[in-house]
């Protein structure tokens, strides 16, 4: 759908900038294109018939928007040609756009993919969130350690428009004014929806003192300053509740206002609204809606019924420590108006079940947000088949026996517009040439690529595109991080948040093992480049120690003439959506090595697969479904099963020390962490702490999977080196089976089973 031609773009740009394109700076061109895109987006806003979805989430990791929106509006090719004709480059233009880092990782990125799919499928669905002034911190490496800096992404060039709409929100007994900002979400050849972000006018960046630390007490000045401020202290945890309530209270008021404007009498709210609660961060929307409906004269019992019918909850983690629970005292301080409502909800629960562990408020006066969600919404879903089964059968089994009909699975997905069309245009073009453009909106058509599995010409082109993407990544790494890499090496990538359950430390131990092997003359069949991208939570000491160990090892290897010819470790600084878009298309082997049962789904795994990488992974999260789709010949699976892991936890009989004592390979790798050479390049204290953690605790069972990991990884490297055509064929099979992992499919399922939008 060509909306505008090159000539028209050219004229519009000249008109807006009031000079020739050659004379424009990239900033000027960017601002002008932002205007054009916004105008085009507005034309596609549609009025809503029937029910509308509100996806409430503390995070929307939307990434840069210009190219994405131009693609979705059908303007990208024309803009690119126009710029090129005047000696300007799209890539450089993109660099002037700040990335809105409004999320930590998978949960926030999923919300962004969902918004894209909703608009593309022409479904009425808006996001509701917060307009953080600083997104996730910027990561810097100093002395092989992570340092955090504030990430100011606002500043005139962003996409969120200030509106005149405001809502009064009472925090700790004082009234604050939440202002609505709106950001257009353009669907691919679809409608425009909106991401609604709330903020306070009084927020003031001057309260930031050093790095990302700031005065946590004055909420009028700091409330939306940072995405998830550090919650390792009480002030940080309280601030998080303040943030959450600002979002849900303003959001709930906006929803009710919109519905009433469209004709609702609030008793019939279900005919006008569906609300999806993205993890527990927005859970207070339940008591808040009950409170607001009460103010409109609806009695408590009916309000509870209405809210239960309208709201649905998605669970994104089985890690107990990540399930939010707040001391009732905290809620009494921040949201005293909600506490009596939560107490009444807790009483209802106690009438429904005698099982005290299903209560909302436990014996120590702690409020369990997920429990409130499950009792008072009509749907609880997990995000991959295995995850949902674990929720039903172990983590949330007591709730499943109470409400079997509420539980359902919605395996995650990714938007192919950003994660293929935008980030890997060469591959997208090849696919289009082979099977036509239909796959862009109907992802299951990708399966037709299988017809080409025996076509050597096609396989060669596929391999060629991968190589070119590796060259592009190498150039980008050289230009942005001064790191030299060789695209002829095999690229193995693990990029995701740094967390022990994701087991970057397993990869680290492998790399140490490899170092020893090379030292003793056992070279890999092809030189290997291990690439990492990961941020660690600022207060997560062991995660930071793992980064430190990897960066230190990287230096040790770099300075070793023998080993560096065969092995390189690259740790990409400040991993974010923009970096992911460069790394994922260039990957040969995708590392998805979490401890089975711990990764709810993973979505990076899907992005790598779609871009033709083979997966080295455990049977965890959506890896299980990827393995089923591609078949065992086309994936490298290793490690304990989720059953074995869960059993080990139940018996409590895992001893890291035993594995260390009895396995020489493991011992050699772990001992090396505090060897002379490592402590010469790195910091002894950090390396020792990590070593202790691995030998004394190893809560995520790295050691039992160590040898199996080595065997499968060696196999993958040998296969890649010895039979490139066969590798390309398996890469093609992976791409062809990626259709199921389109977020369009996920959204269609949410709509079919939960939202029922028209
Ligand atoms: C949160 C926290 C916070 C406190 C300390 C430890 C910890 C560990 C994990 C989390 C995760 C929060 C929820 C989350 O981001 N889940 C991710 O959601 C993705 C989208 O569904 C999914 O693909 C990932 O597997 C899941 O980890």
JSON list of N, CA and C and ligand atoms in Angstrom, two decimals, residues 59 105-108 110 231 240 279 281 315-317 319 321-322 383 412 499 501-502 540 598-603, ligand 1:
[
{"chain": "A", "resi": 59, "resn": "UNK", "atom": "N", "xyz": [5.63, -1.63, 31.73]},
{"chain": "A", "resi": 59, "resn": "UNK", "atom": "CA", "xyz": [6.72, -1.53, 30.76]},
{"chain": "A", "resi": 59, "resn": "UNK", "atom": "C", "xyz": [6.21, -1.67, 29.33]},
{"chain": "A", "resi": 105, "resn": "UNK", "atom": "N", "xyz": [13.09, -5.95, 29.85]},
{"chain": "A", "resi": 105, "resn": "UNK", "atom": "CA", "xyz": [13.41, -7.08, 28.99]},
{"chain": "A", "resi": 105, "resn": "UNK", "atom": "C", "xyz": [12.17, -7.66, 28.37]},
{"chain": "A", "resi": 106, "resn": "UNK", "atom": "N", "xyz": [12.06, -9.00, 28.44]},
{"chain": "A", "resi": 106, "resn": "UNK", "atom": "CA", "xyz": [11.02, -9.72, 27.71]},
{"chain": "A", "resi": 106, "resn": "UNK", "atom": "C", "xyz": [9.59, -9.25, 27.95]},
{"chain": "A", "resi": 107, "resn": "UNK", "atom": "N", "xyz": [9.28, -8.96, 29.21]},
{"chain": "A", "resi": 107, "resn": "UNK", "atom": "CA", "xyz": [7.90, -8.58, 29.52]},
{"chain": "A", "resi": 107, "resn": "UNK", "atom": "C", "xyz": [7.51, -7.27, 28.84]},
{"chain": "A", "resi": 108, "resn": "UNK", "atom": "N", "xyz": [8.43, -6.32, 28.85]},
{"chain": "A", "resi": 108, "resn": "UNK", "atom": "CA", "xyz": [8.16, -5.03, 28.23]},
{"chain": "A", "resi": 108, "resn": "UNK", "atom": "C", "xyz": [8.18, -5.11, 26.72]},
{"chain": "A", "resi": 110, "resn": "UNK", "atom": "N", "xyz": [7.44, -7.74, 24.98]},
{"chain": "A", "resi": 110, "resn": "UNK", "atom": "CA", "xyz": [6.22, -8.46, 24.58]},
{"chain": "A", "resi": 110, "resn": "UNK", "atom": "C", "xyz": [5.05, -7.48, 24.46]},
{"chain": "A", "resi": 231, "resn": "UNK", "atom": "N", "xyz": [14.88, -1.37, 43.97]},
{"chain": "A", "resi": 231, "resn": "UNK", "atom": "CA", "xyz": [13.99, -1.63, 45.10]},
{"chain": "A", "resi": 231, "resn": "UNK", "atom": "C", "xyz": [14.70, -2.44, 46.20]},
{"chain": "A", "resi": 240, "resn": "UNK", "atom": "N", "xyz": [7.94, 2.36, 44.15]},
{"chain": "A", "resi": 240, "resn": "UNK", "atom": "CA", "xyz": [7.36, 1.47, 43.15]},
{"chain": "A", "resi": 240, "resn": "UNK", "atom": "C", "xyz": [5.85, 1.38, 43.29]},
{"chain": "A", "resi": 279, "resn": "UNK", "atom": "N", "xyz": [1.37, -8.99, 34.15]},
{"chain": "A", "resi": 279, "resn": "UNK", "atom": "CA", "xyz": [2.05, -9.33, 35.39]},
{"chain": "A", "resi": 279, "resn": "UNK", "atom": "C", "xyz": [1.41, -8.56, 36.55]},
{"chain": "A", "resi": 281, "resn": "UNK", "atom": "N", "xyz": [2.34, -5.93, 38.28]},
{"chain": "A", "resi": 281, "resn": "UNK", "atom": "CA", "xyz": [2.60, -4.49, 38.52]},
{"chain": "A", "resi": 281, "resn": "UNK", "atom": "C", "xyz": [1.33, -3.64, 38.44]},
{"chain": "A", "resi": 315, "resn": "UNK", "atom": "N", "xyz": [0.50, -14.14, 33.85]},
{"chain": "A", "resi": 315, "resn": "UNK", "atom": "CA", "xyz": [1.64, -14.41, 34.72]},
{"chain": "A", "resi": 315, "resn": "UNK", "atom": "C", "xyz": [2.89, -14.62, 33.85]},
{"chain": "A", "resi": 316, "resn": "UNK", "atom": "N", "xyz": [3.99, -13.95, 34.21]},
{"chain": "A", "resi": 316, "resn": "UNK", "atom": "CA", "xyz": [5.20, -14.04, 33.38]},
{"chain": "A", "resi": 316, "resn": "UNK", "atom": "C", "xyz": [6.38, -14.69, 34.08]},
{"chain": "A", "resi": 317, "resn": "UNK", "atom": "N", "xyz": [6.17, -15.24, 35.23]},
{"chain": "A", "resi": 317, "resn": "UNK", "atom": "CA", "xyz": [7.33, -15.84, 35.89]},
{"chain": "A", "resi": 317, "resn": "UNK", "atom": "C", "xyz": [6.90, -16.87, 36.93]},
{"chain": "A", "resi": 319, "resn": "UNK", "atom": "N", "xyz": [9.35, -17.70, 39.16]},
{"chain": "A", "resi": 319, "resn": "UNK", "atom": "CA", "xyz": [10.31, -17.49, 40.24]},
{"chain": "A", "resi": 319, "resn": "UNK", "atom": "C", "xyz": [9.58, -16.88, 41.44]},
{"chain": "A", "resi": 321, "resn": "UNK", "atom": "N", "xyz": [10.60, -15.45, 44.03]},
{"chain": "A", "resi": 321, "resn": "UNK", "atom": "CA", "xyz": [11.08, -14.13, 44.48]},
{"chain": "A", "resi": 321, "resn": "UNK", "atom": "C", "xyz": [10.61, -12.99, 43.58]},
{"chain": "A", "resi": 322, "resn": "UNK", "atom": "N", "xyz": [10.11, -13.34, 42.40]},
{"chain": "A", "resi": 322, "resn": "UNK", "atom": "CA", "xyz": [9.67, -12.29, 41.49]},
{"chain": "A", "resi": 322, "resn": "UNK", "atom": "C", "xyz": [8.16, -12.04, 41.58]},
{"chain": "A", "resi": 383, "resn": "UNK", "atom": "N", "xyz": [2.63, -18.08, 29.66]},
{"chain": "A", "resi": 383, "resn": "UNK", "atom": "CA", "xyz": [3.11, -17.53, 28.39]},
{"chain": "A", "resi": 383, "resn": "UNK", "atom": "C", "xyz": [3.82, -18.54, 27.49]},
{"chain": "A", "resi": 412, "resn": "UNK", "atom": "N", "xyz": [3.79, -16.97, 23.91]},
{"chain": "A", "resi": 412, "resn": "UNK", "atom": "CA", "xyz": [4.24, -15.65, 23.43]},
{"chain": "A", "resi": 412, "resn": "UNK", "atom": "C", "xyz": [4.54, -15.64, 21.95]},
{"chain": "A", "resi": 499, "resn": "UNK", "atom": "N", "xyz": [20.75, -12.91, 34.51]},
{"chain": "A", "resi": 499, "resn": "UNK", "atom": "CA", "xyz": [20.13, -13.50, 35.69]},
{"chain": "A", "resi": 499, "resn": "UNK", "atom": "C", "xyz": [20.69, -14.90, 35.87]},
{"chain": "A", "resi": 501, "resn": "UNK", "atom": "N", "xyz": [19.29, -17.59, 36.68]},
{"chain": "A", "resi": 501, "resn": "UNK", "atom": "CA", "xyz": [18.49, -18.69, 36.13]},
{"chain": "A", "resi": 501, "resn": "UNK", "atom": "C", "xyz": [18.66, -18.80, 34.61]},
{"chain": "A", "resi": 502, "resn": "UNK", "atom": "N", "xyz": [19.08, -17.70, 33.97]},
{"chain": "A", "resi": 502, "resn": "UNK", "atom": "CA", "xyz": [19.32, -17.74, 32.53]},
{"chain": "A", "resi": 502, "resn": "UNK", "atom": "C", "xyz": [20.69, -18.35, 32.21]},
{"chain": "A", "resi": 540, "resn": "UNK", "atom": "N", "xyz": [22.03, -6.32, 41.97]},
{"chain": "A", "resi": 540, "resn": "UNK", "atom": "CA", "xyz": [22.15, -7.78, 41.87]},
{"chain": "A", "resi": 540, "resn": "UNK", "atom": "C", "xyz": [23.64, -8.13, 41.77]},
{"chain": "A", "resi": 598, "resn": "UNK", "atom": "N", "xyz": [12.54, -22.75, 34.54]},
{"chain": "A", "resi": 598, "resn": "UNK", "atom": "CA", "xyz": [12.67, -21.41, 35.11]},
{"chain": "A", "resi": 598, "resn": "UNK", "atom": "C", "xyz": [12.32, -20.27, 34.14]},
{"chain": "A", "resi": 599, "resn": "UNK", "atom": "N", "xyz": [12.56, -20.45, 32.85]},
{"chain": "A", "resi": 599, "resn": "UNK", "atom": "CA", "xyz": [12.26, -19.39, 31.89]},
{"chain": "A", "resi": 599, "resn": "UNK", "atom": "C", "xyz": [10.82, -19.55, 31.45]},
{"chain": "A", "resi": 600, "resn": "UNK", "atom": "N", "xyz": [9.98, -18.58, 31.80]},
{"chain": "A", "resi": 600, "resn": "UNK", "atom": "CA", "xyz": [8.56, -18.74, 31.50]},
{"chain": "A", "resi": 600, "resn": "UNK", "atom": "C", "xyz": [8.35, -19.03, 30.00]},
{"chain": "A", "resi": 601, "resn": "UNK", "atom": "N", "xyz": [8.94, -18.23, 29.16]},
{"chain": "A", "resi": 601, "resn": "UNK", "atom": "CA", "xyz": [8.81, -18.46, 27.73]},
{"chain": "A", "resi": 601, "resn": "UNK", "atom": "C", "xyz": [10.13, -18.17, 27.02]},
{"chain": "A", "resi": 602, "resn": "UNK", "atom": "N", "xyz": [10.58, -16.92, 27.18]},
{"chain": "A", "resi": 602, "resn": "UNK", "atom": "CA", "xyz": [11.66, -16.44, 26.33]},
{"chain": "A", "resi": 602, "resn": "UNK", "atom": "C", "xyz": [11.01, -15.95, 25.05]},
{"chain": "A", "resi": 603, "resn": "UNK", "atom": "N", "xyz": [11.54, -14.86, 24.51]},
{"chain": "A", "resi": 603, "resn": "UNK", "atom": "CA", "xyz": [11.07, -14.40, 23.19]},
{"chain": "A", "resi": 603, "resn": "UNK", "atom": "C", "xyz": [12.27, -14.16, 22.27]},
{"chain": "B", "resi": 1, "resn": "LIG", "atom": "C1", "xyz": [11.60, -10.27, 37.91]},
{"chain": "B", "resi": 1, "resn": "LIG", "atom": "C2", "xyz": [12.42, -10.25, 39.03]},
{"chain": "B", "resi": 1, "resn": "LIG", "atom": "C3", "xyz": [12.30, -9.16, 39.97]},
{"chain": "B", "resi": 1, "resn": "LIG", "atom": "C4", "xyz": [12.92, -9.40, 41.30]},
{"chain": "B", "resi": 1, "resn": "LIG", "atom": "C5", "xyz": [14.13, -10.28, 41.32]},
{"chain": "B", "resi": 1, "resn": "LIG", "atom": "C6", "xyz": [14.20, -11.38, 40.35]},
{"chain": "B", "resi": 1, "resn": "LIG", "atom": "C7", "xyz": [13.34, -11.29, 39.19]},
{"chain": "B", "resi": 1, "resn": "LIG", "atom": "C8", "xyz": [13.42, -12.26, 38.22]},
{"chain": "B", "resi": 1, "resn": "LIG", "atom": "C9", "xyz": [12.63, -12.25, 37.13]},
{"chain": "B", "resi": 1, "resn": "LIG", "atom": "C10", "xyz": [11.70, -11.26, 36.98]},
{"chain": "B", "resi": 1, "resn": "LIG", "atom": "C11", "xyz": [10.89, -11.34, 35.77]},
{"chain": "B", "resi": 1, "resn": "LIG", "atom": "C12", "xyz": [9.67, -10.52, 35.76]},
{"chain": "B", "resi": 1, "resn": "LIG", "atom": "C13", "xyz": [8.73, -10.88, 34.69]},
{"chain": "B", "resi": 1, "resn": "LIG", "atom": "C14", "xyz": [9.37, -11.06, 33.34]},
{"chain": "B", "resi": 1, "resn": "LIG", "atom": "O1", "xyz": [10.00, -10.19, 32.80]},
{"chain": "B", "resi": 1, "resn": "LIG", "atom": "N1", "xyz": [9.12, -12.20, 32.75]},
{"chain": "B", "resi": 1, "resn": "LIG", "atom": "C15", "xyz": [9.55, -12.54, 31.40]},
{"chain": "B", "resi": 1, "resn": "LIG", "atom": "O2", "xyz": [8.41, -12.36, 30.57]},
{"chain": "B", "resi": 1, "resn": "LIG", "atom": "C16", "xyz": [8.69, -12.69, 29.22]},
{"chain": "B", "resi": 1, "resn": "LIG", "atom": "C17", "xyz": [7.44, -12.36, 28.42]},
{"chain": "B", "resi": 1, "resn": "LIG", "atom": "O3", "xyz": [6.41, -13.20, 28.79]},
{"chain": "B", "resi": 1, "resn": "LIG", "atom": "C18", "xyz": [9.08, -14.15, 29.10]},
{"chain": "B", "resi": 1, "resn": "LIG", "atom": "O4", "xyz": [9.40, -14.42, 27.75]},
{"chain": "B", "resi": 1, "resn": "LIG", "atom": "C19", "xyz": [10.28, -14.45, 29.98]},
{"chain": "B", "resi": 1, "resn": "LIG", "atom": "O5", "xyz": [10.55, -15.82, 29.97]},
{"chain": "B", "resi": 1, "resn": "LIG", "atom": "C20", "xyz": [9.99, -13.98, 31.40]},
{"chain": "B", "resi": 1, "resn": "LIG", "atom": "O6", "xyz": [11.14, -14.10, 32.22]}
]
